[in-house]
Coordinates of C-alpha atoms in Angstrom, one line a residue:
M1 CA 41.7 -31.1 46.8
N2 CA 40.9 -32.6 50.6
D3 CA 36.7 -33.6 51.2
H4 CA 36.4 -30.4 52.4
G5 CA 37.4 -28.3 49.3
Q6 CA 35.7 -31.1 47.2
R7 CA 32.4 -30.6 49.5
A8 CA 32.4 -26.6 49.4
V9 CA 33.1 -27.2 45.3
S10 CA 30.2 -29.1 45.3
V11 CA 27.7 -27.2 46.8
L12 CA 28.9 -23.7 44.9
D13 CA 28.1 -25.8 41.6
W14 CA 24.8 -26.4 43.1
F15 CA 24.1 -22.5 43.4
T16 CA 25.6 -21.8 39.9
H17 CA 22.6 -24.2 38.3
I18 CA 20.1 -21.7 40.0
D19 CA 17.9 -21.1 37.5
P20 CA 16.3 -17.7 37.9
A21 CA 13.3 -18.3 35.9
Y22 CA 12.1 -21.0 39.0
A23 CA 13.8 -18.5 41.5
L24 CA 11.4 -15.8 40.2
S25 CA 8.6 -18.0 40.4
G26 CA 9.5 -19.0 44.0
L27 CA 9.5 -15.5 45.1
G28 CA 6.0 -14.8 43.8
V29 CA 4.6 -18.2 45.1
G30 CA 6.3 -17.7 48.7
C31 CA 4.5 -14.1 49.0
L32 CA 1.7 -15.2 48.2
V33 CA 2.2 -17.9 50.6
G34 CA 3.1 -15.6 53.5
M35 CA 0.2 -13.2 52.7
T36 CA -2.6 -15.7 52.6
G37 CA -1.7 -19.2 53.2
V38 CA -2.2 -20.2 50.1
G39 CA -0.4 -20.9 47.2
G40 CA 2.0 -23.6 48.2
G41 CA 0.8 -26.4 46.3
S42 CA -2.2 -24.8 44.0
L43 CA 0.1 -22.4 42.2
M44 CA 3.3 -23.8 42.1
T45 CA 2.3 -27.0 40.5
P46 CA 0.5 -25.9 38.3
L47 CA 3.2 -23.3 37.1
L48 CA 5.9 -25.9 36.7
V49 CA 3.4 -27.9 35.1
L50 CA 2.0 -25.7 32.4
V51 CA 4.3 -22.4 32.4
L52 CA 7.7 -24.3 32.7
G53 CA 7.2 -27.7 31.1
V54 CA 7.9 -30.1 34.1
H55 CA 6.7 -33.4 34.2
P56 CA 3.6 -33.5 36.2
Q57 CA 4.9 -36.3 38.9
T58 CA 8.7 -34.2 39.3
A59 CA 6.5 -31.0 39.8
I60 CA 4.2 -32.6 42.6
G61 CA 7.1 -34.6 44.2
T62 CA 9.5 -31.0 44.1
D63 CA 6.5 -28.7 45.0
L64 CA 5.8 -31.1 48.3
L65 CA 9.2 -30.5 49.9
F66 CA 9.4 -26.7 48.3
A67 CA 5.7 -26.0 50.5
A68 CA 7.0 -28.0 53.6
I69 CA 10.5 -25.7 54.0
T70 CA 8.5 -22.9 53.0
K71 CA 6.0 -23.2 55.1
S72 CA 8.7 -24.1 57.9
V73 CA 9.5 -20.3 58.3
G74 CA 5.8 -19.1 57.6
T75 CA 5.3 -21.5 60.9
S76 CA 8.3 -19.7 63.1
V77 CA 6.3 -16.3 62.5
H78 CA 2.9 -17.6 63.0
G79 CA 4.5 -19.5 66.2
F80 CA 6.5 -16.2 67.3
S81 CA 3.1 -14.3 67.1
R82 CA 1.1 -16.8 68.7
N83 CA -1.3 -17.5 66.4
I84 CA -1.2 -21.7 66.0
D85 CA -3.7 -24.0 67.8
W86 CA -1.3 -27.2 68.2
A87 CA -4.7 -28.8 69.5
V88 CA -6.3 -28.5 65.8
V89 CA -2.8 -29.1 64.3
R90 CA -2.2 -32.7 66.6
R91 CA -5.9 -33.8 65.0
L92 CA -5.1 -32.7 61.6
A93 CA -2.0 -34.6 61.6
S94 CA -3.5 -37.6 63.2
G95 CA -5.4 -38.3 60.0
S96 CA -3.4 -36.6 57.5
I97 CA -0.3 -38.2 58.1
P98 CA -1.0 -42.1 58.3
A99 CA -3.0 -41.7 55.2
S100 CA 0.0 -39.6 53.5
A101 CA 2.0 -42.6 54.3
L102 CA -0.6 -44.9 53.2
T103 CA -1.1 -43.1 49.8
L104 CA 2.5 -43.1 49.1
L105 CA 2.5 -47.2 49.8
W106 CA 0.0 -47.7 47.3
L107 CA 1.8 -45.0 44.8
H108 CA 4.4 -46.9 45.0
G109 CA 2.9 -50.3 44.4
H110 CA 1.1 -49.1 41.4
G111 CA 4.0 -47.5 39.5
G112 CA 4.9 -44.2 40.5
L113 CA 6.1 -42.9 37.2
E114 CA 4.5 -44.6 34.4
P115 CA 2.2 -42.5 32.0
E116 CA -1.6 -43.5 32.9
I117 CA -0.2 -43.1 36.6
S118 CA 0.8 -39.3 35.7
R119 CA -2.6 -38.7 33.6
I120 CA -4.4 -39.7 36.7
M121 CA -2.7 -37.6 39.1
G122 CA -2.6 -34.5 36.5
N123 CA -6.5 -35.3 36.5
I124 CA -6.7 -35.2 40.2
L125 CA -4.1 -32.2 40.4
G126 CA -7.0 -30.1 38.2
G127 CA -10.1 -31.2 40.1
A128 CA -7.8 -30.4 43.2
L129 CA -7.8 -26.8 42.0
L130 CA -11.1 -26.3 40.9
L131 CA -11.9 -27.5 44.4
T132 CA -9.4 -24.8 46.1
A133 CA -10.7 -22.4 43.9
G134 CA -14.3 -22.9 45.3
S135 CA -13.0 -22.8 48.9
L136 CA -11.6 -19.5 47.8
F137 CA -14.9 -17.5 46.8
F138 CA -17.2 -19.3 49.2
R139 CA -15.0 -18.8 52.1
P140 CA -16.4 -15.7 53.7
W141 CA -20.1 -17.1 53.1
L142 CA -19.0 -20.7 54.9
H143 CA -17.5 -18.0 57.8
R144 CA -21.3 -16.6 57.8
I145 CA -22.6 -20.1 57.9
A146 CA -19.7 -21.4 60.8
G147 CA -20.6 -17.7 62.9
A148 CA -24.6 -18.0 62.5
R149 CA -24.7 -21.6 63.8
R150 CA -27.4 -22.2 66.3
K151 CA -26.2 -24.7 67.8
P152 CA -22.4 -25.5 68.0
L153 CA -21.2 -29.1 67.4
S154 CA -19.7 -30.8 70.6
P155 CA -15.8 -30.7 71.2
A156 CA -15.8 -34.7 70.3
R157 CA -17.8 -34.6 67.2
V158 CA -15.5 -31.2 66.0
S159 CA -12.4 -33.2 67.1
S160 CA -13.3 -36.8 65.3
L161 CA -14.8 -34.4 61.8
T162 CA -10.8 -32.7 62.2
V163 CA -9.7 -36.1 62.1
L164 CA -11.2 -37.4 59.7
F165 CA -10.4 -34.2 57.2
G166 CA -7.2 -34.7 58.0
I167 CA -7.7 -38.0 56.5
C168 CA -8.9 -36.7 53.1
L169 CA -6.4 -34.1 53.1
G170 CA -3.8 -36.6 53.5
V171 CA -4.7 -38.3 50.6
L172 CA -5.3 -35.2 48.6
V173 CA -1.8 -33.4 49.4
S174 CA 0.0 -36.6 48.7
L175 CA -1.7 -37.5 45.2
S176 CA -1.9 -33.5 44.0
S177 CA 0.2 -31.6 46.4
V178 CA -2.6 -29.2 46.9
G179 CA -5.2 -28.7 49.6
A180 CA -3.1 -28.1 52.4
G181 CA -3.6 -23.9 52.5
A182 CA -6.8 -22.6 50.5
I183 CA -9.4 -25.8 51.3
G184 CA -7.9 -26.9 54.3
V185 CA -8.1 -22.9 56.1
T186 CA -11.7 -23.3 54.6
V187 CA -12.9 -26.7 56.9
L188 CA -11.3 -25.0 59.8
I189 CA -13.7 -21.9 59.3
A190 CA -16.5 -24.3 59.4
L191 CA -15.5 -26.7 62.1
Y192 CA -13.6 -23.6 64.6
P193 CA -15.8 -20.1 64.1
E194 CA -14.6 -18.8 67.4
L195 CA -10.6 -19.1 66.4
S196 CA -9.4 -16.1 65.0
M197 CA -8.8 -15.5 61.3
A198 CA -5.1 -15.4 62.1
R199 CA -5.1 -18.6 64.2
I200 CA -6.5 -20.6 61.7
V201 CA -4.5 -19.7 59.3
G202 CA -1.4 -20.3 61.4
S203 CA -2.8 -23.5 62.4
D204 CA -3.8 -24.9 59.4
V205 CA 0.2 -23.4 58.1
A206 CA 1.4 -25.5 60.6
H207 CA -0.2 -28.8 59.7
A208 CA 1.3 -28.5 56.4
V209 CA 5.0 -28.7 57.5
P210 CA 5.0 -32.3 58.5
L211 CA 2.3 -33.3 56.1
T212 CA 4.3 -31.6 52.8
M213 CA 7.4 -32.8 54.0
I214 CA 6.6 -36.8 54.1
A215 CA 4.6 -36.5 51.1
G216 CA 7.7 -34.9 49.5
L217 CA 9.8 -37.4 51.2
G218 CA 7.7 -40.4 49.7
H219 CA 7.9 -39.2 46.4
W220 CA 11.7 -38.7 46.6
M221 CA 11.9 -42.3 47.5
L222 CA 10.1 -42.3 44.2
G223 CA 12.6 -40.7 42.1
S224 CA 10.5 -37.4 41.4
V225 CA 12.1 -34.5 43.3
N226 CA 14.6 -32.7 41.0
G227 CA 17.2 -31.4 43.4
I228 CA 18.1 -28.3 41.4
L229 CA 14.7 -27.4 40.6
L230 CA 13.9 -27.5 44.5
L231 CA 16.6 -25.5 45.1
S232 CA 16.2 -22.7 42.8
L233 CA 12.6 -22.2 44.0
L234 CA 13.7 -21.8 47.5
A235 CA 16.2 -18.9 46.8
G236 CA 13.1 -17.7 45.6
S237 CA 10.8 -18.3 48.0
L238 CA 12.3 -17.9 51.6
P239 CA 13.0 -14.0 50.9
G240 CA 9.4 -13.5 49.9
V241 CA 7.4 -15.7 52.4
I242 CA 8.9 -13.5 54.8
V243 CA 8.1 -10.2 52.7
G244 CA 4.9 -11.5 52.5
S245 CA 4.0 -12.3 56.2
L246 CA 5.3 -8.5 56.7
L247 CA 2.7 -7.3 54.1
S248 CA 0.1 -9.7 54.8
P249 CA -1.5 -7.2 57.1
R250 CA -1.9 -4.9 54.8
M251 CA -3.2 -6.6 51.9
P252 CA -7.0 -6.3 50.9
A253 CA -7.7 -9.8 51.7
D254 CA -10.8 -10.2 49.4
I255 CA -9.1 -8.7 46.6
L256 CA -6.2 -11.6 46.9
R257 CA -8.6 -14.2 47.1
A258 CA -10.7 -13.1 44.2
L259 CA -8.1 -13.1 42.0
L260 CA -6.3 -16.1 43.5
G261 CA -9.2 -18.4 43.2
S262 CA -10.1 -16.8 39.2
I263 CA -6.2 -17.7 38.5
L264 CA -7.1 -21.8 40.2
T265 CA -10.6 -22.5 38.1
I266 CA -8.7 -21.4 34.8
V267 CA -5.3 -23.5 35.5
G268 CA -7.7 -26.4 36.7
L269 CA -10.1 -26.4 33.5
R270 CA -7.1 -26.3 31.6
L271 CA -5.7 -29.4 33.6
L272 CA -8.7 -31.4 32.8
F273 CA -9.8 -30.3 29.3

């Protein structure tokens, strides 16, 4: 058999290993990402760890690449609709990407796969989920506070705070895979009350792509990415995120936010205790 035939068999062999349970999980999470911009890390990682029994660091590393590819599709949809503020994306990325790289270097220097590191990352994940849930529950209140602010922040102050938040987000996402969605959207609402929700969500999704890709590649170099698992998740999530994006204008956001926040609270407490 020639090299081309061997490669074709190899690719087909990968597809025969797609796990239906993982694909269905990817479909559900992909729909949520498309509808709300939230769920890539905050739901998929705990689902893999608590329900499907995946090792925590493998779940985090694989989920980061899963989120990067899934949100690339979402970014294309938002970009086509002109719902991305690229200035906001650049500010976030100027803080988050260097912070992510430094966090991954620290993780590599402290033995990424050691049990103690896994335990710490599990606790970080649980705390990040509770923070994400809180951001979902209080998002409307924060939106009203931001909209009612009498004296708006200066553009220079907003820019500096956006970069600072990007640094925090880079560390959090690299350690737990959580935060690029719900937490990111919530903070952007407070910093940019003049932007529509569509542009805030679109900008947050676009920023999540390079951040999760860099963090995911870093975890792949640490040996904590499962290729078959990633392929199975993407088999469901890619059509899911497209369907979710199309359904988004028709879904009651308040109900989705309350449901997602409740699930994240339960999962976060389970991981911590």
